[in-house]
Short mmCIF file of C-alpha atoms in Angstrom, two decimals:
data_model
loop_
_atom_site.label_atom_id
_atom_site.label_comp_id
_atom_site.label_asym_id
_atom_site.label_seq_id
_atom_site.Cartn_x
_atom_site.Cartn_y
_atom_site.Cartn_z
CA MET A 268 -2.92 -14.01 -44.95
CA ARG A 269 -6.44 -15.45 -45.77
CA SER A 270 -5.89 -18.41 -43.39
CA TRP A 271 -4.61 -16.06 -40.67
CA LEU A 272 -7.73 -13.92 -40.96
CA ARG A 273 -9.93 -17.07 -41.00
CA HIS A 274 -8.38 -18.34 -37.83
CA HIS A 275 -8.92 -14.89 -36.12
CA ALA A 276 -12.64 -15.16 -37.16
CA LEU A 277 -12.80 -18.73 -35.83
CA SER A 278 -11.12 -17.81 -32.62
CA PHE A 279 -13.60 -14.97 -31.98
CA ALA A 280 -16.58 -17.06 -32.80
CA GLN A 281 -15.22 -19.80 -30.40
CA THR A 282 -14.95 -17.19 -27.75
CA MET A 283 -18.55 -16.00 -28.21
CA ARG A 284 -19.71 -19.62 -28.11
CA ARG A 285 -17.73 -20.29 -24.85
CA PHE A 286 -19.67 -17.07 -23.36
CA ALA A 287 -22.94 -18.34 -24.62
CA ALA A 288 -22.33 -21.84 -23.26
CA SER A 289 -21.88 -20.53 -19.57
CA PRO A 290 -23.90 -17.25 -19.40
CA PHE A 291 -24.24 -17.31 -15.66
CA ALA A 292 -20.44 -17.51 -15.09
CA SER A 293 -19.76 -15.00 -17.86
CA LEU A 294 -22.24 -12.56 -16.20
CA LEU A 295 -20.64 -12.87 -12.85
CA ASN A 296 -17.09 -12.24 -14.25
CA ALA A 297 -18.37 -9.20 -16.10
CA LEU A 298 -20.11 -7.94 -12.92
CA VAL A 299 -16.99 -8.39 -10.80
CA ILE A 300 -14.89 -6.44 -13.35
CA GLY A 301 -17.72 -3.89 -13.73
CA VAL A 302 -17.90 -3.10 -10.12
CA ALA A 303 -14.18 -2.80 -9.90
CA LEU A 304 -14.17 -0.41 -12.75
CA ALA A 305 -17.29 1.50 -11.70
CA LEU A 306 -15.61 2.91 -8.51
CA PRO A 307 -12.96 4.97 -10.23
CA LEU A 308 -15.13 5.56 -13.28
CA GLY A 309 -17.89 7.03 -11.01
CA GLY A 310 -15.29 9.32 -9.33
CA TYR A 311 -14.09 10.39 -12.62
CA VAL A 312 -17.66 11.37 -13.63
CA LEU A 313 -18.30 13.21 -10.44
CA LEU A 314 -15.03 15.14 -10.71
CA ALA A 315 -15.88 16.01 -14.41
CA ASN A 316 -19.21 17.44 -13.30
CA LEU A 317 -17.55 19.48 -10.51
CA GLN A 318 -14.94 20.82 -12.88
CA GLN A 319 -17.61 21.88 -15.28
CA PHE A 320 -19.47 23.49 -12.51
CA ALA A 321 -16.25 25.33 -11.36
CA ARG A 322 -15.60 26.63 -14.82
CA GLY A 323 -18.88 28.35 -14.81
CA LEU A 324 -18.08 30.32 -11.72
CA VAL A 325 -16.65 33.92 -11.86
CA THR A 326 -12.92 33.41 -11.59
CA ASP A 327 -11.70 36.90 -11.92
CA ALA A 328 -9.08 37.50 -9.38
CA GLN A 329 -10.34 40.11 -6.95
CA VAL A 330 -9.29 41.54 -3.55
CA SER A 331 -11.79 43.23 -1.22
CA VAL A 332 -10.31 46.10 0.72
CA PHE A 333 -12.32 47.05 3.93
CA LEU A 334 -11.68 50.44 5.42
CA ALA A 335 -11.53 51.47 9.09
CA PRO A 336 -14.77 53.03 10.60
CA ASP A 337 -12.97 56.27 10.97
CA ALA A 338 -11.66 56.63 7.39
CA SER A 339 -12.49 60.18 6.09
CA LYS A 340 -13.37 61.17 2.51
CA SER A 341 -9.74 62.39 2.08
CA ASP A 342 -8.49 59.03 3.30
CA ILE A 343 -10.81 57.16 0.85
CA ALA A 344 -9.58 59.43 -2.07
CA GLU A 345 -6.03 58.84 -1.19
CA ILE A 346 -6.51 55.03 -0.91
CA ASP A 347 -8.34 55.03 -4.34
CA MET A 348 -5.49 56.99 -5.92
CA ARG A 349 -2.80 54.67 -4.49
CA LEU A 350 -4.76 51.45 -5.52
CA ARG A 351 -5.18 52.61 -9.11
CA GLY A 352 -1.41 53.23 -9.18
CA THR A 353 -0.56 49.88 -7.82
CA GLN A 354 1.18 47.44 -10.49
CA GLY A 355 -1.06 44.53 -11.27
CA VAL A 356 -4.39 46.29 -10.58
CA THR A 357 -6.80 46.73 -13.75
CA ARG A 358 -9.79 48.02 -12.03
CA VAL A 359 -10.78 49.66 -8.62
CA GLU A 360 -14.57 50.07 -7.59
CA PHE A 361 -15.58 51.81 -4.48
CA VAL A 362 -18.54 50.30 -2.54
CA GLY A 363 -19.75 52.75 0.16
CA ARG A 364 -21.37 51.49 3.28
CA GLU A 365 -24.74 52.67 2.36
CA GLN A 366 -24.53 51.14 -1.04
CA ALA A 367 -23.30 47.77 0.54
CA LEU A 368 -26.22 47.86 3.09
CA ALA A 369 -28.78 48.39 0.19
CA GLY A 370 -27.30 45.52 -1.68
CA LEU A 371 -27.59 43.39 1.53
CA LYS A 372 -31.34 44.33 1.71
CA ARG A 373 -31.91 43.01 -1.74
CA THR A 374 -30.64 39.62 -0.72
CA PRO A 375 -33.50 37.10 -0.16
CA GLY A 376 -34.27 36.68 3.60
CA MET A 377 -31.93 39.56 4.57
CA ALA A 378 -34.49 42.57 4.46
CA GLU A 379 -36.08 41.61 7.75
CA VAL A 380 -32.63 41.32 9.38
CA VAL A 381 -31.35 44.62 8.09
CA ALA A 382 -34.54 46.34 9.31
CA THR A 383 -33.82 45.39 12.88
CA LEU A 384 -30.39 47.19 12.77
CA ARG A 385 -30.09 50.54 14.35
CA ASP A 386 -26.81 51.47 12.80
CA ASN A 387 -25.09 50.47 9.57
CA PRO A 388 -22.38 47.93 10.71
CA LEU A 389 -20.80 47.69 7.15
CA PRO A 390 -17.65 49.47 6.36
CA ASP A 391 -16.62 51.32 3.18
CA ALA A 392 -14.69 49.02 0.90
CA PHE A 393 -12.92 48.87 -2.41
CA VAL A 394 -13.11 45.83 -4.85
CA VAL A 395 -9.79 45.52 -6.60
CA THR A 396 -9.62 43.49 -9.79
CA LEU A 397 -6.18 41.96 -10.54
CA SER A 398 -4.63 41.70 -13.96
CA ALA A 399 -4.04 37.92 -13.62
CA ASN A 400 -5.49 35.10 -11.48
CA GLU A 401 -2.11 34.19 -9.89
CA PRO A 402 -1.65 33.33 -6.26
CA GLU A 403 1.67 35.07 -5.91
CA LEU A 404 0.27 38.39 -7.40
CA ALA A 405 -2.70 38.21 -5.05
CA ARG A 406 -0.49 37.49 -2.05
CA ARG A 407 1.89 40.39 -2.93
CA LEU A 408 -0.87 42.86 -3.52
CA GLU A 409 -2.61 41.76 -0.35
CA GLN A 410 0.57 42.47 1.74
CA GLU A 411 1.03 45.93 -0.01
CA ILE A 412 -2.58 47.03 0.45
CA LYS A 413 -2.55 46.06 4.16
CA ARG A 414 0.14 48.65 4.77
CA LEU A 415 -1.99 51.39 3.47
CA PRO A 416 -3.39 53.81 6.03
CA ARG A 417 -7.00 53.27 7.31
CA VAL A 418 -7.20 49.75 5.79
CA ALA A 419 -8.72 47.42 8.32
CA HIS A 420 -8.84 44.10 6.52
CA VAL A 421 -7.96 42.74 3.07
CA GLN A 422 -9.53 39.55 1.64
CA ALA A 423 -8.71 37.68 -1.55
CA ASP A 424 -12.18 36.89 -2.88
CA SER A 425 -10.90 34.30 -5.47
CA ALA A 426 -9.12 32.17 -2.62
CA TRP A 427 -12.19 29.83 -2.46
CA VAL A 428 -11.86 29.26 -6.26
CA GLN A 429 -8.21 28.13 -5.62
CA ARG A 430 -9.44 25.84 -2.82
CA VAL A 431 -11.81 24.26 -5.17
CA SER A 432 -9.08 23.77 -7.83
CA GLY A 433 -6.92 22.17 -5.08
CA LEU A 434 -9.68 19.78 -4.14
CA LEU A 435 -10.26 18.79 -7.68
CA LYS A 436 -6.58 18.09 -8.17
CA PHE A 437 -6.60 16.02 -4.97
CA GLY A 438 -9.77 14.21 -6.18
CA ARG A 439 -8.10 13.38 -9.60
CA THR A 440 -5.07 12.00 -7.88
CA ALA A 441 -7.37 9.82 -5.66
CA VAL A 442 -9.19 8.54 -8.68
CA VAL A 443 -5.95 7.81 -10.50
CA LEU A 444 -4.58 5.83 -7.51
CA MET A 445 -8.00 3.93 -7.18
CA ALA A 446 -8.08 3.12 -10.86
CA THR A 447 -4.51 1.75 -10.76
CA LEU A 448 -5.26 -0.47 -7.76
CA LEU A 449 -8.50 -1.83 -9.20
CA SER A 450 -6.84 -2.37 -12.58
CA PHE A 451 -4.50 -4.87 -10.87
CA ALA A 452 -7.67 -6.58 -9.54
CA LEU A 453 -9.08 -6.79 -13.01
CA VAL A 454 -5.90 -8.29 -14.32
CA ALA A 455 -5.88 -10.77 -11.51
CA VAL A 456 -9.44 -11.81 -12.20
CA THR A 457 -8.63 -12.30 -15.86
CA PHE A 458 -5.41 -14.21 -14.97
CA ASN A 459 -7.29 -16.74 -12.92
CA THR A 460 -10.05 -17.13 -15.45
CA ILE A 461 -7.73 -17.86 -18.22
CA ARG A 462 -5.69 -20.23 -16.03
CA LEU A 463 -8.75 -22.19 -15.29
CA GLN A 464 -9.62 -22.32 -19.00
CA ILE A 465 -6.07 -23.55 -19.84
CA LEU A 466 -6.28 -26.33 -17.31
CA THR A 467 -9.79 -27.37 -18.53
CA GLN A 468 -8.44 -27.62 -22.11
CA ARG A 469 -5.25 -29.24 -21.22
CA ASP A 470 -5.96 -32.34 -23.42
CA GLU A 471 -7.12 -30.23 -26.26
CA ILE A 472 -3.95 -28.12 -26.18
CA GLU A 473 -1.77 -31.22 -26.02
CA LEU A 474 -3.51 -32.75 -29.02
CA SER A 475 -3.12 -29.43 -30.94
CA LYS A 476 0.64 -29.32 -30.24
CA LEU A 477 0.86 -33.02 -31.33
CA ILE A 478 -0.45 -32.25 -34.88
CA GLY A 479 1.87 -29.26 -35.20
CA ALA A 480 -0.15 -26.20 -33.72
CA THR A 481 2.16 -23.33 -32.81
CA ASN A 482 1.89 -21.54 -29.41
CA ALA A 483 0.64 -18.32 -31.25
CA TYR A 484 -2.16 -20.45 -32.69
CA ILE A 485 -3.08 -21.86 -29.39
CA ARG A 486 -2.80 -18.50 -27.52
CA ARG A 487 -5.09 -16.63 -29.95
CA PRO A 488 -8.51 -17.80 -28.57
CA PHE A 489 -7.45 -17.01 -25.05
CA PHE A 490 -6.48 -13.55 -25.98
CA TYR A 491 -9.91 -13.04 -27.46
CA LEU A 492 -11.50 -14.56 -24.36
CA GLY A 493 -9.72 -12.06 -22.09
CA ALA A 494 -10.16 -9.09 -24.14
CA VAL A 495 -13.91 -9.81 -24.63
CA GLN A 496 -14.36 -10.53 -21.03
CA GLY A 497 -12.64 -7.21 -20.02
CA MET A 498 -14.82 -5.42 -22.62
CA PHE A 499 -18.14 -6.90 -21.14
CA GLY A 500 -16.76 -5.71 -17.65
CA GLY A 501 -16.24 -2.29 -19.04
CA LEU A 502 -19.73 -2.30 -20.52
CA ALA A 503 -21.06 -3.37 -17.05
CA ALA A 504 -19.15 -0.52 -15.41
CA CYS A 505 -20.69 1.99 -17.83
CA VAL A 506 -24.19 0.59 -17.13
CA ILE A 507 -23.63 0.74 -13.40
CA VAL A 508 -22.33 4.44 -13.44
CA GLU A 509 -25.19 5.46 -15.83
CA LEU A 510 -27.82 4.02 -13.49
CA ALA A 511 -26.10 5.61 -10.42
CA ILE A 512 -26.21 9.03 -12.12
CA PHE A 513 -29.84 8.61 -13.14
CA VAL A 514 -30.78 7.84 -9.55
CA LEU A 515 -28.68 10.69 -8.22
CA ASN A 516 -30.20 13.26 -10.71
CA ARG A 517 -33.63 12.37 -9.53
CA ASP A 518 -32.85 13.25 -5.97
CA LEU A 519 -30.48 16.13 -6.96
CA ALA A 520 -33.35 17.82 -8.92
CA GLY A 521 -35.47 17.88 -5.82
CA LEU A 522 -32.59 19.25 -3.75
CA ALA A 523 -31.82 21.99 -6.36
CA THR A 524 -35.35 23.15 -6.37
CA LEU A 525 -35.26 23.98 -2.79
CA TYR A 526 -32.34 26.44 -3.62
CA GLY A 527 -33.90 27.75 -6.75
CA ALA A 528 -31.10 26.22 -9.01
CA ASP A 529 -31.05 23.79 -11.82
CA ALA A 530 -28.45 21.22 -11.12
CA LYS A 531 -27.98 17.98 -13.08
CA LEU A 532 -25.07 15.52 -13.29
CA GLN A 533 -23.94 14.83 -16.91
CA LEU A 534 -23.79 11.42 -18.11
CA LEU A 535 -20.86 9.62 -19.77
CA SER A 536 -19.96 10.81 -23.07
CA LEU A 537 -19.58 8.50 -26.12
CA THR A 538 -15.88 9.15 -26.08
CA ASP A 539 -15.48 8.37 -22.39
CA GLY A 540 -17.52 5.15 -22.87
CA LEU A 541 -15.45 3.92 -25.80
CA ALA A 542 -12.32 4.74 -23.71
CA VAL A 543 -13.58 2.69 -20.82
CA LEU A 544 -14.40 -0.36 -23.17
CA THR A 545 -10.85 -0.06 -24.73
CA PHE A 546 -9.06 0.35 -21.36
CA ALA A 547 -10.94 -2.73 -19.98
CA ALA A 548 -10.23 -4.91 -22.99
CA ALA A 549 -6.63 -3.96 -22.83
CA LEU A 550 -6.47 -4.97 -19.20
CA GLY A 551 -8.32 -8.16 -19.99
CA TRP A 552 -5.67 -8.82 -22.76
CA LEU A 553 -2.73 -8.03 -20.36
CA GLY A 554 -4.20 -10.57 -17.78
CA THR A 555 -4.49 -13.15 -20.40
CA PHE A 556 -0.95 -12.53 -21.72
CA LEU A 557 0.47 -12.99 -18.14
CA SER A 558 -1.62 -16.13 -17.54
CA VAL A 559 -0.78 -17.79 -20.93
CA SER A 560 2.80 -16.84 -20.65
CA GLN A 561 3.15 -18.66 -17.30
CA HIS A 562 0.91 -21.76 -17.81
CA LEU A 563 0.77 -22.59 -21.58
CA HIS A 564 4.57 -23.53 -21.86
CA LYS A 565 4.14 -26.11 -19.05
CA ILE A 566 1.75 -28.14 -21.19
CA GLU A 567 3.57 -30.43 -23.58
CA PRO A 568 2.44 -33.59 -25.26
CA GLN A 569 3.46 -36.74 -23.59
#
């Protein structure tokens, strides 16, 4: 057991010396892997920020019911009673046309526009809150409410939230596909790097086999080489993404100020960073395993 641990330590030390002996080539390999991983990682970070933003939005399922201009007070009372008695409705709020116009006046930049109107163009309306944020419930109630008398238009106010959720789902799928494709590229880079190392050390491998070294003993330094190379590539990807977020936040702060908001992209968490390093090291190990399995058995002492 002690000799096994000693050889692992020696293999790791040999790997680090190999990186130190050719820093420029090691840096280029890490950058290639880092750029490949930075694309899906950057997409993941953007999606995580968008998802965090979407969670902060009001997501109560609501339906706005706009009445016809000729709706009388008795019509409004009847619609109010029927809405409150509809299954799946938890709250009904009436918004009169004068109340709606007063609210529009308080909107920044709209007071001057409202002042030019001779008549109030806004209709009376009801804001109906549903018991659950379910698309099927919203569609069913929308169809039922449209059949009520003096109802001119029905609009599901939460539909845009569902669109955002759909876009986030599409984005997650795209990031997964991109990460899968670029993972193959990372494995291919590691495969070729290890293949060149095996060919470079051919004489050393033959000598090791002559004196009785097992294949497991010979493979071990290559596995460390592939895993460490992948980990350095993952580290490069994290640095690239963090720098990109820093630059974007600088410009985003100026843009958000114009709209009176405070928007800022969140950086990678420690957990995400460790996951990227682990994932990159695993891909490096996989590329090494494939390369060693294919090329090492072809080298036998003459």
